[in-house]
Coordinates of C-alpha atoms in Angstrom, one line a residue:
Chain A
M1 CA -4.2 -19.2 -44.9
N2 CA -4.8 -20.9 -41.5
L3 CA -1.5 -19.4 -40.1
L4 CA -2.6 -15.9 -41.3
N5 CA -6.0 -16.4 -39.6
K6 CA -4.3 -17.5 -36.5
V7 CA -2.0 -14.5 -36.3
L8 CA -4.9 -12.1 -37.0
N9 CA -7.0 -13.6 -34.4
Q10 CA -4.1 -13.5 -31.9
S11 CA -3.5 -9.9 -32.7
E12 CA -7.2 -9.1 -32.3
E13 CA -7.3 -11.0 -28.9
K14 CA -4.2 -8.9 -27.8
K15 CA -5.9 -5.7 -28.9
R16 CA -9.1 -6.6 -27.1
I17 CA -7.3 -7.4 -23.7
K18 CA -5.2 -4.3 -24.1
Q19 CA -8.5 -2.2 -24.4
L20 CA -10.0 -4.1 -21.4
A21 CA -7.0 -3.7 -19.2
P22 CA -5.4 -0.3 -19.3
K23 CA -2.4 0.9 -17.4
P24 CA -3.1 0.2 -13.7
A25 CA -3.5 3.0 -11.1
N26 CA -1.5 3.4 -8.0
I27 CA -2.4 0.9 -5.3
I28 CA -1.8 3.5 -2.6
S29 CA -3.5 6.6 -3.7
H30 CA -1.2 9.7 -4.1
D31 CA -3.8 12.3 -4.8
A32 CA -5.2 12.6 -1.4
F33 CA -6.1 16.2 -0.1
Y34 CA -3.3 16.1 2.5
N35 CA -0.6 15.4 -0.4
R36 CA -1.7 18.8 -1.9
Y37 CA -1.2 20.7 1.4
L38 CA 2.2 19.0 1.9
L39 CA 3.2 20.0 -1.6
I40 CA 2.2 23.6 -1.1
M41 CA 3.9 23.8 2.4
I42 CA 7.1 22.1 1.1
T43 CA 7.2 24.3 -2.0
L44 CA 7.0 27.4 0.2
L45 CA 9.8 26.1 2.4
C46 CA 12.0 25.2 -0.7
Y47 CA 11.3 28.8 -2.0
L48 CA 12.4 30.3 1.3
K49 CA 15.5 28.0 1.3
S50 CA 16.4 29.0 -2.2
I51 CA 16.0 32.7 -1.4
L52 CA 18.1 32.4 1.7
L53 CA 20.8 30.4 0.0
S54 CA 21.1 32.4 -3.1
S55 CA 21.0 35.8 -1.4
F56 CA 23.7 34.6 1.0
L57 CA 25.9 33.6 -2.0
I58 CA 25.3 37.0 -3.6
L59 CA 26.4 38.7 -0.5
M60 CA 29.4 36.5 -0.1
K61 CA 30.5 37.3 -3.6
N62 CA 30.2 41.0 -3.0
P63 CA 33.6 42.4 -2.3
E64 CA 32.1 44.9 0.2
F65 CA 31.0 41.9 2.4
S66 CA 34.6 41.3 3.4
Q67 CA 34.8 44.9 4.6
L68 CA 32.3 44.3 7.3
S69 CA 33.5 43.5 10.8
M70 CA 34.5 39.9 11.5
S71 CA 31.9 39.4 14.2
L72 CA 29.1 40.6 11.9
I73 CA 30.3 38.2 9.2
Q74 CA 30.3 35.3 11.7
I75 CA 26.9 36.2 13.1
S76 CA 25.3 36.4 9.6
L77 CA 27.0 33.1 8.7
I78 CA 25.7 31.3 11.8
S79 CA 22.2 32.8 11.3
W80 CA 22.0 31.7 7.7
C81 CA 23.1 28.2 8.6
F82 CA 20.7 28.1 11.5
L83 CA 17.9 29.2 9.2
I84 CA 18.6 26.7 6.5
L85 CA 18.9 23.9 9.2
L86 CA 15.6 25.0 10.6
I87 CA 13.9 24.7 7.2
L88 CA 15.3 21.3 6.7
I89 CA 14.0 20.2 10.2
I90 CA 10.6 21.6 9.4
I91 CA 10.5 19.8 6.1
A92 CA 11.5 16.6 7.9
Y93 CA 8.9 17.0 10.5
I94 CA 6.1 17.8 8.0
I95 CA 7.1 14.8 6.0
T96 CA 7.1 12.6 9.2
Y97 CA 3.6 13.9 10.1
G98 CA 2.4 13.4 6.5
T99 CA 3.6 9.8 6.5
H100 CA 1.6 9.2 9.7
T101 CA -1.4 10.8 8.1
S102 CA -0.9 8.8 4.9
I103 CA -0.9 5.4 6.9
M104 CA -4.0 6.5 8.7
Y105 CA -5.8 7.4 5.6
N106 CA -4.7 4.3 3.7
R107 CA -5.0 1.9 6.6
N108 CA -7.8 -0.1 5.0
T109 CA -5.7 -0.5 1.9
I110 CA -2.5 -1.4 3.9
N111 CA -4.4 -3.9 6.0
L112 CA -5.7 -5.6 2.9
L113 CA -2.4 -5.5 1.2
M114 CA -0.8 -7.2 4.2
L115 CA -3.6 -9.8 4.3
I116 CA -3.1 -10.7 0.7
G117 CA 0.6 -11.1 1.1
A118 CA 2.2 -7.8 0.4
S119 CA 5.7 -7.7 1.9
N120 CA 6.7 -4.8 4.2
N121 CA 9.1 -3.5 1.5
F122 CA 6.4 -3.4 -1.1
I123 CA 4.3 -1.2 1.1
I124 CA 7.4 0.9 2.2
K125 CA 8.3 1.5 -1.5
R126 CA 4.8 2.7 -2.4
V127 CA 4.6 5.2 0.5
I128 CA 8.0 6.5 0.0
F129 CA 7.3 7.0 -3.8
S130 CA 4.5 9.3 -3.0
F131 CA 6.6 11.6 -0.8
A132 CA 9.6 11.4 -3.1
K133 CA 7.3 12.8 -5.8
I134 CA 6.2 15.6 -3.5
G135 CA 9.8 16.3 -2.5
I136 CA 11.1 16.7 -6.1
L137 CA 8.1 18.6 -7.3
A138 CA 8.0 20.9 -4.4
G139 CA 11.9 21.4 -4.7
L140 CA 11.6 22.2 -8.4
M141 CA 8.7 24.6 -7.9
G142 CA 10.3 26.3 -4.8
S143 CA 13.7 26.7 -6.6
L144 CA 12.1 28.1 -9.7
L145 CA 10.1 30.7 -7.7
G146 CA 13.2 31.4 -5.8
F147 CA 15.2 31.9 -8.9
L148 CA 12.6 34.3 -10.3
T149 CA 12.5 36.2 -7.1
I150 CA 16.4 36.5 -6.9
L151 CA 16.4 37.6 -10.6
T152 CA 14.0 40.4 -9.7
M153 CA 15.7 41.3 -6.4
Y154 CA 19.3 41.1 -7.5
P155 CA 20.0 44.8 -8.1
F156 CA 18.8 45.5 -4.6
L157 CA 20.7 42.6 -3.0
S158 CA 24.0 43.7 -4.7
Q159 CA 23.6 47.1 -3.1
I160 CA 22.8 45.9 0.4
N161 CA 26.4 46.2 1.8
S162 CA 26.6 49.7 0.5
L163 CA 23.3 50.4 2.3
I164 CA 24.7 48.8 5.5
N165 CA 27.9 50.8 5.4
D166 CA 25.9 54.0 4.6
I167 CA 28.0 54.5 1.4
S168 CA 26.0 56.8 -0.9
N169 CA 26.9 54.9 -3.9
N170 CA 23.4 53.8 -5.0
V171 CA 24.1 53.0 -8.5
M172 CA 22.2 49.9 -9.6
V173 CA 24.5 47.3 -11.0
Y174 CA 23.1 44.4 -12.7
D175 CA 25.8 41.8 -12.4
V176 CA 24.6 38.4 -13.4
S177 CA 27.8 36.5 -12.5
I178 CA 25.8 34.7 -9.7
F179 CA 23.6 33.1 -12.2
D180 CA 26.6 31.4 -13.8
D181 CA 26.5 29.2 -10.8
F182 CA 23.1 27.6 -11.0
T183 CA 24.0 24.7 -8.9
I184 CA 22.1 26.0 -5.9
F185 CA 18.9 25.9 -7.8
F186 CA 19.5 22.3 -8.8
A187 CA 20.7 21.3 -5.4
I188 CA 17.4 22.4 -3.7
P189 CA 15.1 19.9 -5.4
L190 CA 17.7 17.2 -4.7
F191 CA 17.9 18.2 -1.0
S192 CA 14.2 18.3 -0.7
F193 CA 13.9 14.8 -2.5
F194 CA 16.5 13.4 -0.1
I195 CA 14.9 14.9 3.1
C196 CA 11.5 13.6 2.0
V197 CA 12.7 10.1 1.2
V198 CA 14.8 9.7 4.4
S199 CA 12.1 11.0 6.7
S200 CA 9.2 9.0 5.2
Y201 CA 11.4 5.8 5.2
F202 CA 12.3 5.9 8.8
T203 CA 8.7 6.7 9.8
I204 CA 7.0 4.1 7.6
K205 CA 9.6 1.5 8.7
K206 CA 8.8 2.1 12.4
I207 CA 5.1 2.1 11.8
I208 CA 5.0 -1.0 9.5
K209 CA 6.9 -3.1 12.2
N210 CA 4.0 -2.7 14.5
Y211 CA 1.3 -3.5 11.9
Chain B
M1 CA 8.0 -34.9 -4.0
K2 CA 6.6 -34.9 -0.5
I3 CA 2.8 -35.0 -0.4
Y4 CA 1.1 -33.3 2.5
N5 CA -2.2 -34.6 3.5
S6 CA -2.5 -32.1 6.3
L7 CA -2.5 -28.5 5.0
I8 CA -3.0 -26.7 8.2
K9 CA -2.9 -28.2 11.7
L10 CA -3.8 -26.4 15.0
E11 CA -2.3 -28.1 18.0
N12 CA -3.7 -27.3 21.4
V13 CA -4.3 -23.7 20.5
Y14 CA -5.4 -21.1 23.1
H15 CA -6.3 -17.6 22.3
R16 CA -7.4 -14.8 24.5
Y17 CA -8.1 -11.1 23.6
S18 CA -7.8 -9.9 27.3
I19 CA -7.4 -11.5 30.7
T20 CA -11.2 -11.7 31.0
R21 CA -12.0 -12.9 27.5
D22 CA -10.8 -16.2 26.3
I23 CA -11.7 -17.1 22.7
F24 CA -10.2 -20.6 22.4
N25 CA -9.3 -23.0 25.1
D26 CA -7.2 -25.9 23.9
I27 CA -8.5 -26.6 20.3
S28 CA -6.9 -28.9 17.8
I29 CA -8.0 -29.1 14.1
D30 CA -6.5 -30.8 11.1
I31 CA -7.4 -29.2 7.7
N32 CA -6.7 -31.6 4.9
E33 CA -5.5 -30.5 1.4
G34 CA -8.4 -30.2 -1.1
G35 CA -11.0 -30.3 1.7
F36 CA -14.2 -28.3 2.0
Y37 CA -15.1 -27.0 5.5
F38 CA -17.6 -24.9 7.2
I39 CA -17.0 -23.0 10.4
T40 CA -20.2 -22.2 12.3
G41 CA -20.9 -20.7 15.8
S42 CA -23.0 -17.9 17.3
S43 CA -21.9 -14.3 16.8
G44 CA -18.8 -13.4 18.8
S45 CA -17.9 -17.1 19.2
G46 CA -14.7 -16.7 17.3
K47 CA -15.3 -17.7 13.7
T48 CA -13.3 -14.7 12.2
T49 CA -10.6 -15.2 14.9
L50 CA -10.2 -18.8 13.9
L51 CA -9.7 -17.7 10.2
K52 CA -7.2 -15.1 11.4
L53 CA -5.3 -17.8 13.2
I54 CA -5.4 -20.1 10.3
S55 CA -4.1 -17.3 8.0
S56 CA -1.3 -16.3 10.4
S57 CA -2.8 -12.8 10.8
L58 CA -3.1 -13.6 14.6
K59 CA -0.6 -15.4 16.7
P60 CA -2.1 -17.8 19.2
S61 CA -1.6 -17.1 22.9
K62 CA -0.4 -20.7 23.4
G63 CA -0.1 -23.8 21.1
N64 CA 1.2 -24.5 17.6
I65 CA -0.2 -23.8 14.1
L66 CA 1.5 -25.7 11.4
F67 CA 1.2 -24.7 7.6
L68 CA 2.4 -27.5 5.3
G69 CA 4.3 -29.0 8.2
Q70 CA 5.9 -25.7 9.1
K71 CA 5.5 -24.0 12.5
M72 CA 4.0 -20.6 12.1
N73 CA 5.6 -19.6 15.4
D74 CA 9.1 -20.2 13.8
I75 CA 8.4 -17.8 11.0
Q76 CA 9.6 -14.3 11.3
K77 CA 7.0 -11.5 11.1
K78 CA 8.6 -10.0 8.1
D79 CA 8.5 -13.4 6.3
L80 CA 4.9 -14.1 7.0
Y81 CA 3.9 -12.7 3.7
K82 CA 5.1 -15.8 1.9
I83 CA 2.6 -17.9 3.8
K84 CA -0.2 -15.2 3.1
R85 CA 0.5 -15.5 -0.6
Q86 CA -0.7 -19.1 -0.4
I87 CA -3.9 -18.1 1.1
G88 CA -6.9 -16.5 -0.6
F89 CA -9.4 -14.2 1.4
V90 CA -13.0 -13.6 0.9
F91 CA -14.6 -11.1 3.2
Q92 CA -18.3 -10.4 4.1
D93 CA -17.7 -6.7 3.3
F94 CA -15.8 -7.6 0.1
R95 CA -12.9 -5.1 0.9
L96 CA -12.4 -4.1 -2.7
L97 CA -10.2 -1.0 -3.1
P98 CA -12.6 1.8 -4.2
H99 CA -9.9 3.8 -6.2
L100 CA -9.1 0.7 -8.4
T101 CA -11.2 -0.8 -11.1
T102 CA -12.6 -4.4 -11.0
Y103 CA -9.7 -5.5 -13.2
E104 CA -7.2 -3.7 -11.0
N105 CA -8.7 -5.1 -7.9
V106 CA -8.7 -8.6 -9.3
A107 CA -5.0 -8.3 -10.4
L108 CA -3.9 -6.9 -7.0
P109 CA -2.4 -10.1 -5.6
L110 CA -0.3 -10.4 -8.8
R111 CA 0.9 -6.9 -8.7
I112 CA 2.1 -7.3 -5.2
Q113 CA 4.0 -10.3 -6.1
N114 CA 5.8 -8.0 -8.7
K115 CA 4.5 -10.1 -11.6
N116 CA 4.7 -8.6 -15.0
E117 CA 1.3 -7.3 -16.2
K118 CA 1.8 -8.8 -19.7
D119 CA 1.9 -12.2 -18.2
Y120 CA -1.3 -11.9 -16.2
K121 CA -3.5 -9.6 -18.2
K122 CA -5.1 -12.5 -20.1
D123 CA -5.7 -14.6 -17.0
V124 CA -7.4 -11.8 -15.1
V125 CA -9.7 -11.1 -18.1
E126 CA -10.5 -14.8 -18.3
L127 CA -11.1 -15.1 -14.6
L128 CA -13.4 -12.1 -14.7
S129 CA -15.4 -13.8 -17.4
W130 CA -15.5 -16.9 -15.3
V131 CA -17.2 -15.0 -12.5
N132 CA -19.5 -13.2 -15.1
L133 CA -18.0 -9.8 -14.7
E134 CA -16.5 -9.2 -18.0
H135 CA -19.0 -6.4 -18.6
C136 CA -17.8 -4.5 -15.5
I137 CA -14.1 -4.8 -16.0
H138 CA -13.6 -1.0 -15.9
S139 CA -16.2 -0.3 -13.3
Y140 CA -15.2 0.9 -9.8
P141 CA -16.5 -1.2 -6.9
N142 CA -19.0 1.6 -5.9
Y143 CA -20.8 1.0 -9.2
L144 CA -21.2 -2.8 -8.7
S145 CA -23.9 -4.6 -7.0
G146 CA -23.3 -6.6 -3.7
G147 CA -23.2 -9.8 -5.7
E148 CA -20.9 -8.5 -8.3
Q149 CA -18.6 -7.1 -5.7
Q150 CA -18.4 -10.4 -4.0
R151 CA -17.7 -12.3 -7.2
A152 CA -14.9 -9.8 -7.9
A153 CA -13.6 -10.5 -4.4
I154 CA -13.7 -14.2 -5.1
A155 CA -11.8 -13.6 -8.4
R156 CA -9.1 -11.6 -6.5
A157 CA -8.9 -14.5 -4.1
V158 CA -8.4 -17.1 -6.7
I159 CA -6.2 -15.2 -9.1
S160 CA -2.9 -16.1 -7.6
S161 CA -3.9 -19.9 -7.3
P162 CA -3.7 -20.1 -3.5
K163 CA -3.6 -23.5 -1.7
I164 CA -6.5 -22.5 0.5
I165 CA -9.4 -20.0 0.4
L166 CA -10.8 -18.6 3.6
A167 CA -14.1 -17.0 3.3
D168 CA -15.6 -15.0 6.2
E169 CA -19.4 -14.8 5.8
P170 CA -19.1 -14.6 2.0
T171 CA -22.9 -14.6 1.5
G172 CA -23.7 -12.3 4.4
N173 CA -24.2 -9.3 2.2
V174 CA -25.9 -10.8 -0.9
D175 CA -29.2 -12.1 -1.8
Q176 CA -30.3 -15.7 -2.2
T177 CA -29.6 -16.0 -5.9
N178 CA -26.1 -14.6 -5.7
S179 CA -25.5 -16.6 -2.6
S180 CA -26.0 -19.8 -4.6
K181 CA -23.8 -18.5 -7.5
I182 CA -21.1 -17.8 -5.0
L183 CA -21.3 -21.2 -3.4
T184 CA -21.1 -22.8 -6.9
L185 CA -18.0 -20.8 -7.5
F186 CA -16.5 -22.1 -4.3
Q187 CA -17.4 -25.8 -5.2
E188 CA -15.8 -25.4 -8.7
M189 CA -12.6 -24.2 -7.1
N190 CA -12.6 -27.1 -4.6
K191 CA -13.0 -29.5 -7.6
L192 CA -9.8 -28.0 -8.9
G193 CA -8.0 -28.9 -5.7
T194 CA -8.2 -25.7 -3.6
T195 CA -9.0 -26.2 0.1
I196 CA -12.1 -24.1 1.1
I197 CA -13.0 -22.9 4.5
I198 CA -16.2 -20.9 4.8
A199 CA -17.2 -19.2 8.1
T200 CA -21.0 -18.8 8.2
H201 CA -24.1 -19.1 10.2
D202 CA -26.2 -19.4 7.1
E203 CA -28.2 -22.6 7.7
K204 CA -29.3 -22.7 4.0
L205 CA -25.7 -22.6 2.9
L206 CA -24.7 -25.4 5.4
S207 CA -27.5 -27.7 4.0
E208 CA -26.5 -27.2 0.3
I209 CA -23.1 -28.9 0.6
N210 CA -22.3 -32.0 2.6
A211 CA -19.1 -30.8 4.0
P212 CA -17.6 -31.2 7.5
I213 CA -18.6 -28.5 10.0
I214 CA -16.3 -27.0 12.5
E215 CA -18.6 -25.8 15.2
I216 CA -17.4 -23.4 17.8
I217 CA -19.1 -23.8 21.2
D218 CA -17.9 -22.3 24.5
Q219 CA -14.2 -21.8 23.4
K220 CA -14.0 -25.3 22.1
I221 CA -14.6 -26.8 18.8
N222 CA -16.7 -29.8 17.7
I223 CA -16.2 -31.4 14.2
N224 CA -19.2 -32.8 12.6
N225 CA -18.1 -34.9 9.5
R226 CA -21.8 -35.3 8.4
K227 CA -21.0 -38.7 6.8

């Protein structure tokens, strides 16, 4: 009977402590206003990137594309690569700027954490985590929006070469073979995640050294 | 096991903020384990700077600071957190994180040490009841009174069982009743073996405990043992 009472008391005590101490919140707040702006901006950039990449793939797969002059193909390839690179650089720059803002915004928290014995790695991990979350979320939303746009625009895109060569074959063909290859839409969130993590890591590491 | 009588030792320490502003000019102090000390001095005399030097948050311009016999100068900046984990801080402005509850604020030093929440949950709740804050465990700091916030700050300083507690004007923002309660908490911690250093210019506080006073006068220090 005593044992039963003891077990019951222990479980009640555990229940009481669980009620008193719920799941703890993030030490470095992730829901600051600038994080929402970052999310919107990176989503738009990922959307642009997904449209550029997928439209490029659609055109590449089109047999009429090879009929274009070599120099035109080269120019379009270079321009596409340049645009994609530019978007990646812009994302990296935004994240670098965002990391600086995050440190400024959370400087009291970071100062306190360092005073009470937080290691540099602990702070770096927390800051990177918030940007990794933004990267993956923005990448997912951007590629989803891009996918929906391409789905709507596909019939027009497939006819673009015909329009360039002024061939009056304007029959709308809805060939969904491009969507067999969904990797592009999975790659964008991963790319965005990777860029966000790398940019924020190097920025926070540089800042925290001088703290 | 080696027993250290001296917890922190400052040897011929000089500190200056700029060419024209010297804070300390050749000071030496020996802080013993389990001791209770007050630091006094006029505003701007360097009380907070002395606490920062002791806690290794600041490097002296010249001289040595030893923590448990280990020279702080020899420790790399990235490894200083190991020393800081052995020090508890109590600030005049409490410095509780506004987006965390009282429970989360108190548990913060354990979270940064990557300890499992299951292991410390009970300790935090018990500590909060020790400082009479069990009723505001879920409250955010902005909803607590000054005295309650300072007691939460003390609980946060104590939770990781530090060797030393550094308090910078801990009663500066609280009334007399709370001031006495806070001092009692410090005395109880000291009885358990924790070294306490309180920087204050509150004469009433100094008169309540017969502890040595480290007085900062003209960039030098004068130790009054009051025995």
